Amino acid sequence: MQRRAFVKSGALALVTIGLSPSFLRRTAFGAQMMQAPKGKTLICLFQRGAADALNIVVPHGDKSYYGLRPTIAIPRPSGLSGTISRDAAIDLDGFFGLHPSLAPFKPLYDRGLLAPVHAVGSPSTTRSHFDAQDYMETGTPDVKGTPDGWLNRYLAVKGTCDECKITPFRAVALTQQTPRIMEGANEVVAMNSLDEFTVRATGSQVDRLEALYRTGSADLVHGTGTEMFEAVRMLKAANPQKYLPRNGAEYPRSQFGQRLLQIAQLIKADVGLEIAFADVGGWDTHVNQGSTNGQLAGRLDDFAQSIAALVTDLGDKMGDVVILTMSEFGRMARENGNGGTDHGHAGALFVIGGDVKGGKVHGKWPGLEQDQLYEGRDLALTTDFRSVFSEVTARHLGATKLDKIFPGFNAPSSGWLGLV
Amino acid sequence: MKRRNSLLIVGALGLGAGVTLPCTTTAQSTARPAASPARLDHRELAADQQVIHVLNRLAFGARPGDVQKIRALGVDKWIDQQLHPEQIDDQSIEAFLNHYDILREDQGQLLQEYAVAQRDRRLVKRQAGDTTQGPGGVSREDSMAFQQIQLKRRQVGGQLQSSRVARAVISNRQLDEVMTDFWLNHFNIFIQKGPPEAYYLTEYERDVIRPHALGKFRDLLEAVAKSPAMLFYLDNARSMVDSTRPRLASIDRNQRFGPLGGQLRRVDPGQAQQIRQRLNQLQNGGLNENYGRELLELHTLGVDGGYTQKDVINVARALTGWTIKPPAQGGGFIFRPQMHDAGEKIVLGHKLAAGRGIEDGEDVLDIVSRHPSTAHFISEKLVRHFVSDNPPKALVDQAAAVFMKTDGDIREVVRTIVTSNEFFSQQAYRSKVKSPFEVVVSAMRAMGAQPDSTPRTAQVIAFLGEPIYGHQAPNGYPDTGDAWMNAGAILNRINFGMSVAANRIPGARINEVPGLDTLLSASRAKQVDAVVSLMLGGSVSPDTRAVLMSGENPLLASGAPAPAPAAPEMAAQPPNNEMMQQAQGAQNARNAQNRRLQQGPSPQRPQGNPLAGRNGAVPQLNGIAQVVGLALGSPEFQRH
């Protein structure tokens, strides 16, 4: 496509500072035409702090729910079907409902694009944020010291395909540092924002810097540096920022909303994005979490509006995109003495996309009676998060060798929920 | 991986165009297999290269004047001095450490204040019958007091990180700093494990790691095993005898007990019920294998060191009862017989008799610290650190033999490695990719920088990918170049070089660098020579030199005198004072990182880029600043 043009303009720039282009080495990118794979994209969104699943996908039909949460429960949906009230759960299927702040999710659910999964999470008994996030990101519950994240291992497994090699933007985290979930041997890019992915120098200084990496020995440092200049130039040329939200999508001004906007821009700019990641905090609601209004509702407003804007913005492209949300564990079934909830066990997540078999709450419901609760206090687990992640990576991205992506997880695909 | 290989090949083909360079041989060493068993019989490096090499590897790079000093003293004499840090005068850093007021306070006391304040606050809120309507029950004064304590806790972390950088930048005991960095990474701790970890870490660095950095491995291992920092980080503090096994002492439920000690009397009925539940969980057992496993896998024998899952369990059993006093009592190591598994255990073939207490764990430390696999594993890591990403096997074997012969004398093992011919080989010379910590510190040293008492420089290191005490997993940061090299990392390193040249990093001023300060209006060639000698080990390839030369010095053209030093962009935040306000402001990034774990990133406020200047303006560099920016951003500077 335009790749050769980029390389050429880079070479010309070097001439202008008095260096002969004969110095130039060809690079991996330069050797091939840039061809953004018209493949699938997976967007993983981490709700850090353990989101309160029972007030997000509300089991209003479970007779124990309201007894466990006298002050913070989300009221039952009003009898009239089709009415959405800010003061009650939004009914999905007569048993589950959405927190009213998730109203933007309801049309997606109705169109079959959105699948909530309940009672899902990690089999590990830990209630530590530190451990549980680590386990969910490495994909290896109760195994510390796993060196890489499961998304990076996915890249390795899929790594043999030709089109995966040629874009530096195959895996992008909109975070300051490479998140654990993407750590590993395969190239990923972490950036705070698209406009920070730039060499902070004037034009001729950038040319000189590039010349330093393009000349000299052909080692790891020079090679990676050359790749970087290519990537920066490629991003500049693709200019994702020019893609304004479409279809009337309105992203919140929050950091999370703006990061999803940038993910959409990367997808629209066809830079070959296959894996995207962003995270959002504020879910550790030990105190005053609120009910239909309050702290949790505020976080959910931002969460739902951002995701709904992304779906609206991408329009037909959602046929190739799946959004997978996750949080390290759920929270206690019973509210605590502070109008909040303490660390629990199983939680809930959302899978959203054109491929997704939505319009239905997935996962076996374990019930909330005392003897049904995990350790007498938390929502019990009926679906291992690795089962959901396996299904999404296999069915949506076409991943094989799942035992390499989730080592030690041997559950057969027959146990998958049928999400995608 | 795949892609990296293809890149190297394509790159090498391109090189066939006819450019062959002196540094090619060293730079490609990372892609080569380990050296052949035949050992070198002499030091390949020329005398001046040896000086640069020891400054690169046994120190965090040269400060202006260092090369001349070592040249005068002799490389071997300097190495011997560095191996005895206690004999090296280090007044300047000692004086500088006075800036870190909070680190000098009693950390147990601080932890206690924190724990008590947090508990009381919770209690008051509960008693007030807290509602969903806002912070009920807590008076403004209590809230403010608690916030002060919270702030102080974050400052402990900020000062710890800042002091690590400052020591590396100006301490004369450079090898001691390198070894401290090595062991803190080997025995990695994550500061955000939980609120007490910052307090524990202060003591960990000062009393556990530093005194033993060049001492006996056995002593170091025990100090780590008994440190609250490690007991907390790898959960041994919570590990206790399984309910199916004999317990060394029975539990008196009315006594203070474990991490919950003393809480029952002070809480409301609802919370008491929760605590009893947890107490029951503890009583019903819960061996936690986490530390036992990492002790074998990461701290001593290594993953292929010849132990079984049974050994892991038995090591964990032997270490039950090694725990921490409650935070409200200031933390601190304690052995609790109520938690200890009194049964017989067999560890790596050694029998530990039934009915014993703390001796079980001490015996385990004897067994693993003197195991041949440990000698090999530690030696290999040290050789990888000091010599090459591909440790020469013969040298590893020699170092391991010294380890065994000297009962794990770290000083002698290091001496063996850093005086070896492999160490002074062409293949080793400038072949290691610097870690972000090494990039920033070596740049500061080359600039002759003053240390920064604020957390700012440490934040730059974090931004480059190596937050101090910020590695989550117990394996520590990687010590090979491929792990640090990716497009984003190089981009940030280049931008860091620009920031230094633009006076955006505290303590370093381009017009005040000894050796450069007199060359502001000199010819480009003279400037390039000086910068290459100061920052790039005295020699670069002709291509690199051509690029460095490709610019004008506007001061030379006009013949103007040296200008007044450019107004530093950091003027609003001078280093070394206003600690409180600065720490507060500069803690924002730190807080953001804390939130990431506890709650994730701030929902509203974007995180700052510590390399962006005011208004995020792109630095306009010319003259010597331009040369410095290029040198620090060059591929050569990324290696040492």
Short mmCIF file of N, CA, C and O in Angstrom, two decimals, chain A residues 17 19 23 25 28-29 48-49 129-130 133-134 144 165 176-177 180 187 196-202 205 208-209 212-213 215-224 227-229 254-255 279 281-282 284 287-288 299 338 375, chain B residues 3-4 7-8 11 15 21 27 126 130-131 134 190 193 233 235 290 462-463 472-473 482 486-487 491 494-495 498 543-544 547 550-551 596-603 605-607 609 616 618-620 626 630 633-635 639:
data_model
loop_
_atom_site.label_atom_id
_atom_site.label_comp_id
_atom_site.label_asym_id
_atom_site.label_seq_id
_atom_site.Cartn_x
_atom_site.Cartn_y
_atom_site.Cartn_z
N ILE A 17 20.20 15.90 5.34
CA ILE A 17 21.19 16.25 6.34
C ILE A 17 22.58 15.80 5.92
O ILE A 17 23.49 15.69 6.72
N LEU A 19 23.66 12.91 4.38
CA LEU A 19 24.09 11.52 4.45
C LEU A 19 23.58 10.78 3.23
O LEU A 19 22.44 10.97 2.82
N PHE A 23 23.86 4.35 2.92
CA PHE A 23 24.04 3.86 4.28
C PHE A 23 22.89 2.97 4.71
O PHE A 23 23.01 2.18 5.62
N ARG A 25 20.05 0.58 5.60
CA ARG A 25 19.72 -0.82 5.57
C ARG A 25 18.24 -0.95 5.28
O ARG A 25 17.46 -0.11 5.71
N ALA A 28 12.82 -4.93 8.09
CA ALA A 28 11.80 -5.96 7.93
C ALA A 28 10.54 -5.38 7.30
O ALA A 28 9.94 -5.96 6.41
N PHE A 29 10.18 -4.19 7.76
CA PHE A 29 8.96 -3.60 7.22
C PHE A 29 9.19 -3.14 5.79
O PHE A 29 8.38 -3.32 4.91
N ARG A 48 -10.16 -2.74 36.92
CA ARG A 48 -9.28 -3.04 38.04
C ARG A 48 -9.91 -2.64 39.37
O ARG A 48 -10.46 -1.55 39.50
N GLY A 49 -9.81 -3.55 40.33
CA GLY A 49 -10.34 -3.26 41.66
C GLY A 49 -11.46 -4.19 42.06
O GLY A 49 -11.96 -4.11 43.17
N HIS A 129 -6.12 -8.30 45.33
CA HIS A 129 -6.13 -7.68 43.99
C HIS A 129 -4.87 -8.05 43.23
O HIS A 129 -4.89 -8.37 42.05
N PHE A 130 -3.76 -7.93 43.97
CA PHE A 130 -2.43 -8.17 43.40
C PHE A 130 -2.36 -9.55 42.75
O PHE A 130 -2.01 -9.70 41.58
N GLN A 133 -5.29 -10.18 39.89
CA GLN A 133 -5.03 -9.52 38.60
C GLN A 133 -3.91 -10.25 37.87
O GLN A 133 -3.97 -10.46 36.66
N ASP A 134 -2.89 -10.61 38.66
CA ASP A 134 -1.76 -11.34 38.08
C ASP A 134 -2.25 -12.63 37.42
O ASP A 134 -1.90 -12.94 36.28
N LYS A 144 2.31 -18.25 40.41
CA LYS A 144 3.01 -16.97 40.34
C LYS A 144 4.27 -17.16 39.52
O LYS A 144 4.76 -18.26 39.34
N LYS A 165 3.25 -10.31 10.80
CA LYS A 165 4.62 -9.85 11.04
C LYS A 165 4.82 -8.39 10.71
O LYS A 165 5.74 -7.78 11.19
N GLN A 176 0.21 3.34 30.26
CA GLN A 176 1.56 3.93 30.32
C GLN A 176 2.63 2.86 30.17
O GLN A 176 3.60 3.05 29.47
N GLN A 177 2.46 1.76 30.88
CA GLN A 177 3.44 0.69 30.77
C GLN A 177 2.77 -0.55 30.18
O GLN A 177 1.56 -0.70 30.29
N ARG A 180 0.64 -6.41 32.32
CA ARG A 180 1.03 -7.80 32.55
C ARG A 180 0.44 -8.72 31.49
O ARG A 180 1.07 -9.66 31.02
N GLU A 187 6.42 -8.61 20.25
CA GLU A 187 6.39 -7.16 20.20
C GLU A 187 4.98 -6.63 20.48
O GLU A 187 4.00 -7.04 19.85
N GLU A 196 1.24 10.73 21.90
CA GLU A 196 2.53 10.59 22.59
C GLU A 196 3.47 9.63 21.88
O GLU A 196 4.63 9.53 22.26
N PHE A 197 2.96 8.93 20.88
CA PHE A 197 3.84 7.99 20.16
C PHE A 197 4.59 8.76 19.08
O PHE A 197 4.33 8.63 17.89
N THR A 198 5.49 9.58 19.53
CA THR A 198 6.20 10.45 18.59
C THR A 198 7.57 10.78 19.15
O THR A 198 7.75 10.81 20.37
N VAL A 199 8.52 11.00 18.26
CA VAL A 199 9.85 11.43 18.71
C VAL A 199 9.77 12.91 19.04
O VAL A 199 9.40 13.72 18.18
N ARG A 200 10.11 13.23 20.26
CA ARG A 200 9.95 14.62 20.70
C ARG A 200 11.18 15.43 20.31
O ARG A 200 12.00 15.78 21.14
N ALA A 201 11.30 15.69 19.04
CA ALA A 201 12.43 16.47 18.55
C ALA A 201 12.01 17.16 17.26
O ALA A 201 11.03 16.77 16.64
N THR A 202 12.78 18.16 16.88
CA THR A 202 12.48 18.86 15.63
C THR A 202 12.84 17.97 14.45
O THR A 202 13.59 17.00 14.59
N GLN A 205 16.49 16.94 13.66
CA GLN A 205 17.02 16.13 14.76
C GLN A 205 16.46 14.71 14.66
O GLN A 205 17.17 13.74 14.88
N ARG A 208 18.37 12.91 12.03
CA ARG A 208 19.69 12.48 12.51
C ARG A 208 19.58 11.25 13.39
O ARG A 208 20.36 10.31 13.28
N LEU A 209 18.60 11.28 14.28
CA LEU A 209 18.41 10.14 15.18
C LEU A 209 18.13 8.88 14.37
O LEU A 209 18.67 7.81 14.64
N LEU A 212 21.15 7.44 12.90
CA LEU A 212 21.99 6.71 13.85
C LEU A 212 21.57 5.25 13.93
O LEU A 212 22.39 4.36 14.14
N TYR A 213 20.28 5.01 13.81
CA TYR A 213 19.79 3.63 13.92
C TYR A 213 19.82 2.89 12.59
O TYR A 213 19.93 1.69 12.54
N THR A 215 22.09 3.27 10.26
CA THR A 215 23.46 2.96 9.87
C THR A 215 24.09 2.14 11.00
O THR A 215 23.49 1.93 12.03
N GLY A 216 25.30 1.71 10.76
CA GLY A 216 25.98 0.96 11.79
C GLY A 216 25.60 -0.50 11.77
O GLY A 216 25.10 -1.00 10.77
N SER A 217 25.82 -1.17 12.86
CA SER A 217 25.68 -2.62 12.87
C SER A 217 24.21 -3.04 12.82
O SER A 217 23.31 -2.25 13.08
N ALA A 218 24.00 -4.30 12.49
CA ALA A 218 22.65 -4.81 12.30
C ALA A 218 22.19 -5.56 13.53
O ALA A 218 21.78 -6.70 13.46
N ASP A 219 22.30 -4.94 14.68
CA ASP A 219 22.00 -5.67 15.91
C ASP A 219 20.60 -5.36 16.40
O ASP A 219 19.83 -4.64 15.77
N LEU A 220 20.31 -5.92 17.54
CA LEU A 220 18.99 -5.79 18.16
C LEU A 220 18.59 -4.32 18.36
O LEU A 220 17.48 -3.92 18.03
N VAL A 221 19.52 -3.54 18.89
CA VAL A 221 19.17 -2.15 19.21
C VAL A 221 18.91 -1.36 17.93
O VAL A 221 17.90 -0.66 17.81
N HIS A 222 19.81 -1.48 16.98
CA HIS A 222 19.62 -0.75 15.71
C HIS A 222 18.33 -1.21 15.03
O HIS A 222 17.56 -0.39 14.52
N GLY A 223 18.12 -2.52 15.01
CA GLY A 223 16.94 -3.05 14.33
C GLY A 223 15.65 -2.57 14.96
O GLY A 223 14.73 -2.11 14.28
N THR A 224 15.60 -2.64 16.28
CA THR A 224 14.39 -2.20 16.96
C THR A 224 14.16 -0.71 16.78
O THR A 224 13.03 -0.25 16.58
N GLU A 227 12.80 -0.07 13.38
CA GLU A 227 11.37 -0.41 13.41
C GLU A 227 10.54 0.70 14.02
O GLU A 227 9.45 1.02 13.56
N MET A 228 11.07 1.26 15.09
CA MET A 228 10.33 2.31 15.79
C MET A 228 10.10 3.51 14.87
O MET A 228 9.00 4.04 14.81
N PHE A 229 11.16 3.93 14.18
CA PHE A 229 10.97 5.09 13.28
C PHE A 229 9.95 4.77 12.19
O PHE A 229 9.15 5.63 11.81
N SER A 254 -13.85 11.17 29.77
CA SER A 254 -12.99 10.47 30.73
C SER A 254 -11.79 9.85 30.03
O SER A 254 -11.78 9.68 28.81
N GLN A 255 -10.79 9.49 30.83
CA GLN A 255 -9.61 8.83 30.26
C GLN A 255 -10.00 7.54 29.55
O GLN A 255 -9.52 7.25 28.45
N ASP A 279 -7.48 -0.26 30.49
CA ASP A 279 -8.04 -0.60 31.79
C ASP A 279 -8.69 0.63 32.43
O ASP A 279 -8.47 1.75 32.01
N GLY A 281 -10.22 2.05 36.39
CA GLY A 281 -10.24 1.77 37.83
C GLY A 281 -11.47 2.31 38.52
O GLY A 281 -12.41 2.79 37.89
N GLY A 282 -11.45 2.20 39.83
CA GLY A 282 -12.52 2.76 40.65
C GLY A 282 -13.56 1.74 41.07
O GLY A 282 -14.65 2.11 41.52
N ASP A 284 -13.21 -0.69 43.43
CA ASP A 284 -12.96 -1.32 44.73
C ASP A 284 -13.85 -0.67 45.79
O ASP A 284 -13.41 0.08 46.65
N VAL A 287 -16.77 1.00 50.51
CA VAL A 287 -17.52 1.96 51.32
C VAL A 287 -18.45 2.77 50.41
O VAL A 287 -18.03 3.24 49.34
N ASN A 288 -19.70 2.92 50.83
CA ASN A 288 -20.63 3.79 50.12
C ASN A 288 -20.68 3.54 48.62
O ASN A 288 -20.51 4.46 47.84
N ARG A 299 -19.22 4.95 38.05
CA ARG A 299 -18.23 4.20 37.29
C ARG A 299 -18.91 3.49 36.10
O ARG A 299 -18.34 3.40 35.01
N ASN A 338 -20.45 -0.75 55.83
CA ASN A 338 -20.12 0.58 55.32
C ASN A 338 -20.88 0.92 54.05
O ASN A 338 -20.46 1.80 53.30
N GLU A 375 -17.73 -20.39 50.27
CA GLU A 375 -17.26 -20.14 51.64
C GLU A 375 -18.31 -19.39 52.47
O GLU A 375 -17.98 -18.60 53.35
N ARG B 3 9.74 -12.71 14.57
CA ARG B 3 9.91 -11.50 13.81
C ARG B 3 11.29 -10.91 14.02
O ARG B 3 11.91 -10.39 13.12
N ARG B 4 11.76 -11.04 15.27
CA ARG B 4 13.06 -10.50 15.59
C ARG B 4 14.14 -11.16 14.72
O ARG B 4 15.02 -10.52 14.21
N LEU B 7 14.13 -9.95 11.26
CA LEU B 7 14.66 -8.60 11.20
C LEU B 7 16.18 -8.62 11.15
O LEU B 7 16.81 -7.94 10.36
N LEU B 8 16.76 -9.45 11.99
CA LEU B 8 18.22 -9.53 12.03
C LEU B 8 18.76 -9.98 10.68
O LEU B 8 19.74 -9.46 10.19
N GLY B 11 18.25 -7.29 8.14
CA GLY B 11 19.19 -6.21 8.46
C GLY B 11 20.59 -6.58 8.01
O GLY B 11 21.30 -5.78 7.41
N LEU B 15 23.21 -4.87 5.21
CA LEU B 15 24.54 -4.43 5.57
C LEU B 15 25.55 -4.85 4.52
O LEU B 15 26.63 -4.28 4.40
N LEU B 21 31.60 -2.40 10.29
CA LEU B 21 31.93 -1.46 11.36
C LEU B 21 32.64 -2.14 12.51
O LEU B 21 32.43 -3.32 12.75
N ALA B 27 28.46 -6.01 19.10
CA ALA B 27 27.02 -5.79 19.17
C ALA B 27 26.24 -7.03 18.79
O ALA B 27 25.12 -7.22 19.24
N ARG B 126 -18.06 2.67 61.33
CA ARG B 126 -19.05 1.63 61.58
C ARG B 126 -20.01 2.06 62.69
O ARG B 126 -21.21 1.88 62.61
N ASP B 130 -22.89 3.98 59.33
CA ASP B 130 -22.60 4.59 58.04
C ASP B 130 -23.72 4.41 57.02
O ASP B 130 -24.36 3.39 56.94
N THR B 131 -23.95 5.42 56.22
CA THR B 131 -25.00 5.36 55.20
C THR B 131 -24.36 5.46 53.83
O THR B 131 -23.17 5.56 53.71
N GLY B 134 -22.49 9.53 52.02
CA GLY B 134 -21.27 10.31 52.12
C GLY B 134 -20.51 9.89 53.34
O GLY B 134 -20.91 8.98 54.05
N PHE B 190 7.49 -6.37 45.52
CA PHE B 190 6.59 -5.43 44.82
C PHE B 190 5.98 -4.48 45.85
O PHE B 190 5.28 -4.90 46.76
N LYS B 193 2.21 -4.52 46.87
CA LYS B 193 1.59 -5.74 47.37
C LYS B 193 0.47 -5.39 48.35
O LYS B 193 -0.58 -6.03 48.38
N TYR B 233 5.26 -10.31 51.05
CA TYR B 233 5.16 -10.33 49.58
C TYR B 233 4.83 -11.74 49.07
O TYR B 233 3.97 -11.90 48.21
N ASP B 235 3.69 -14.26 50.91
CA ASP B 235 2.60 -14.88 51.68
C ASP B 235 3.03 -15.88 52.75
O ASP B 235 2.16 -16.54 53.32
N ASN B 290 3.67 -20.55 48.36
CA ASN B 290 4.22 -19.52 47.49
C ASN B 290 5.71 -19.25 47.75
O ASN B 290 6.54 -19.37 46.86
N ALA B 462 10.67 4.83 35.80
CA ALA B 462 9.42 4.06 35.71
C ALA B 462 8.79 4.23 34.33
O ALA B 462 8.32 3.26 33.72
N PHE B 463 8.83 5.44 33.84
CA PHE B 463 8.26 5.71 32.52
C PHE B 463 8.99 4.93 31.44
O PHE B 463 8.40 4.47 30.46
N GLN B 472 5.92 -6.66 39.52
CA GLN B 472 4.86 -7.38 40.24
C GLN B 472 5.24 -8.83 40.55
O GLN B 472 5.03 -9.31 41.66
N ALA B 473 5.78 -9.53 39.57
CA ALA B 473 6.05 -10.96 39.74
C ALA B 473 7.38 -11.17 40.46
O ALA B 473 8.27 -10.34 40.37
N ASP B 482 17.16 -8.49 24.94
CA ASP B 482 15.95 -8.61 24.12
C ASP B 482 14.71 -8.21 24.91
O ASP B 482 13.74 -7.72 24.34
N ASN B 486 12.04 -2.81 22.61
CA ASN B 486 10.89 -2.82 21.73
C ASN B 486 10.67 -1.39 21.26
O ASN B 486 11.30 -0.46 21.79
N ALA B 487 9.83 -1.23 20.28
CA ALA B 487 9.71 0.08 19.64
C ALA B 487 9.40 1.18 20.65
O ALA B 487 10.02 2.24 20.66
N LEU B 491 11.74 4.45 21.69
CA LEU B 491 11.15 5.79 21.54
C LEU B 491 11.32 6.58 22.84
O LEU B 491 11.77 7.72 22.84
N ILE B 494 14.94 7.57 23.49
CA ILE B 494 15.35 8.71 22.67
C ILE B 494 14.77 10.01 23.23
O ILE B 494 15.47 11.02 23.37
N ASN B 495 13.51 9.94 23.59
CA ASN B 495 12.89 11.14 24.14
C ASN B 495 13.51 11.53 25.48
O ASN B 495 13.61 12.71 25.82
N MET B 498 16.62 13.52 24.70
CA MET B 498 16.24 14.89 24.33
C MET B 498 15.94 15.72 25.58
O MET B 498 16.31 16.88 25.68
N ASP B 543 30.05 6.07 10.88
CA ASP B 543 28.69 6.52 10.55
C ASP B 543 28.11 7.37 11.66
O ASP B 543 27.51 8.42 11.42
N THR B 544 28.23 6.86 12.88
CA THR B 544 27.68 7.60 14.01
C THR B 544 28.36 8.96 14.11
O THR B 544 27.72 9.98 14.32
N VAL B 547 26.98 11.38 11.65
CA VAL B 547 25.68 11.95 12.04
C VAL B 547 25.88 13.00 13.13
O VAL B 547 25.28 14.09 13.07
N SER B 550 26.88 16.23 11.75
CA SER B 550 26.02 16.87 10.74
C SER B 550 25.14 17.94 11.34
O SER B 550 23.94 17.80 11.45
N GLY B 551 25.72 18.99 11.77
CA GLY B 551 24.93 20.10 12.28
C GLY B 551 25.84 21.28 12.51
O GLY B 551 27.05 21.13 12.64
N ARG B 596 -3.79 1.93 40.11
CA ARG B 596 -3.90 0.95 39.05
C ARG B 596 -4.15 -0.43 39.64
O ARG B 596 -4.93 -1.20 39.13
N LEU B 597 -3.49 -0.68 40.74
CA LEU B 597 -3.67 -1.99 41.36
C LEU B 597 -4.91 -2.02 42.21
O LEU B 597 -5.74 -2.92 42.11
N GLN B 598 -5.03 -1.06 43.10
CA GLN B 598 -6.16 -1.08 44.01
C GLN B 598 -7.46 -0.86 43.23
O GLN B 598 -8.44 -1.49 43.48
N GLN B 599 -7.40 0.08 42.34
CA GLN B 599 -8.64 0.48 41.68
C GLN B 599 -8.47 0.67 40.18
O GLN B 599 -9.44 0.91 39.49
N GLY B 600 -7.25 0.61 39.69
CA GLY B 600 -7.04 0.92 38.29
C GLY B 600 -6.69 2.38 38.13
O GLY B 600 -6.62 3.10 39.11
N PRO B 601 -6.41 2.80 36.91
CA PRO B 601 -6.01 4.18 36.69
C PRO B 601 -7.12 5.15 37.06
O PRO B 601 -8.29 4.77 37.11
N SER B 602 -6.70 6.36 37.30
CA SER B 602 -7.68 7.38 37.64
C SER B 602 -8.73 7.46 36.55
O SER B 602 -8.40 7.53 35.37
N PRO B 603 -9.97 7.49 36.93
CA PRO B 603 -11.01 7.52 35.91
C PRO B 603 -11.00 8.82 35.11
O PRO B 603 -11.36 8.83 33.95
N ARG B 605 -8.40 11.74 35.39
CA ARG B 605 -7.21 12.53 35.08
C ARG B 605 -6.20 11.73 34.27
O ARG B 605 -5.81 10.66 34.68
N PRO B 606 -5.77 12.25 33.13
CA PRO B 606 -4.77 11.52 32.37
C PRO B 606 -3.45 11.51 33.13
O PRO B 606 -3.14 12.44 33.85
N GLN B 607 -2.68 10.44 32.93
CA GLN B 607 -1.38 10.37 33.57
C GLN B 607 -0.39 11.20 32.78
O GLN B 607 -0.43 11.25 31.56
N ASN B 609 3.23 12.62 31.24
CA ASN B 609 4.46 12.12 30.65
C ASN B 609 5.61 12.91 31.26
O ASN B 609 5.74 14.11 31.02
N GLY B 616 4.35 20.71 26.94
CA GLY B 616 4.66 19.62 26.02
C GLY B 616 5.42 20.05 24.78
O GLY B 616 5.41 19.37 23.77
N VAL B 618 8.17 20.62 21.99
CA VAL B 618 9.29 19.82 21.50
C VAL B 618 10.57 20.63 21.69
O VAL B 618 10.63 21.80 21.33
N PRO B 619 11.61 20.01 22.27
CA PRO B 619 12.83 20.78 22.51
C PRO B 619 13.52 21.22 21.21
O PRO B 619 13.64 20.43 20.28
N GLN B 620 13.93 22.47 21.17
CA GLN B 620 14.70 22.98 20.03
C GLN B 620 16.15 22.96 20.46
O GLN B 620 16.57 23.78 21.26
N GLN B 626 22.54 19.78 21.10
CA GLN B 626 22.11 18.88 20.03
C GLN B 626 22.99 17.62 19.99
O GLN B 626 22.48 16.51 19.85
N LEU B 630 21.70 13.76 20.70
CA LEU B 630 21.94 12.67 19.75
C LEU B 630 22.72 11.53 20.42
O LEU B 630 22.40 10.35 20.22
N GLY B 633 20.59 9.58 22.74
CA GLY B 633 19.55 8.85 22.02
C GLY B 633 20.12 7.80 21.08
O GLY B 633 19.36 7.08 20.43
N SER B 634 21.43 7.72 20.99
CA SER B 634 22.04 6.83 20.00
C SER B 634 21.98 5.37 20.43
O SER B 634 21.86 5.07 21.61
N PRO B 635 22.07 4.47 19.44
CA PRO B 635 22.10 3.04 19.79
C PRO B 635 23.30 2.71 20.68
O PRO B 635 23.19 1.87 21.57
N ARG B 639 23.81 0.64 25.07
CA ARG B 639 24.61 -0.51 25.53
C ARG B 639 25.69 -0.05 26.48
O ARG B 639 26.07 1.11 26.51
#
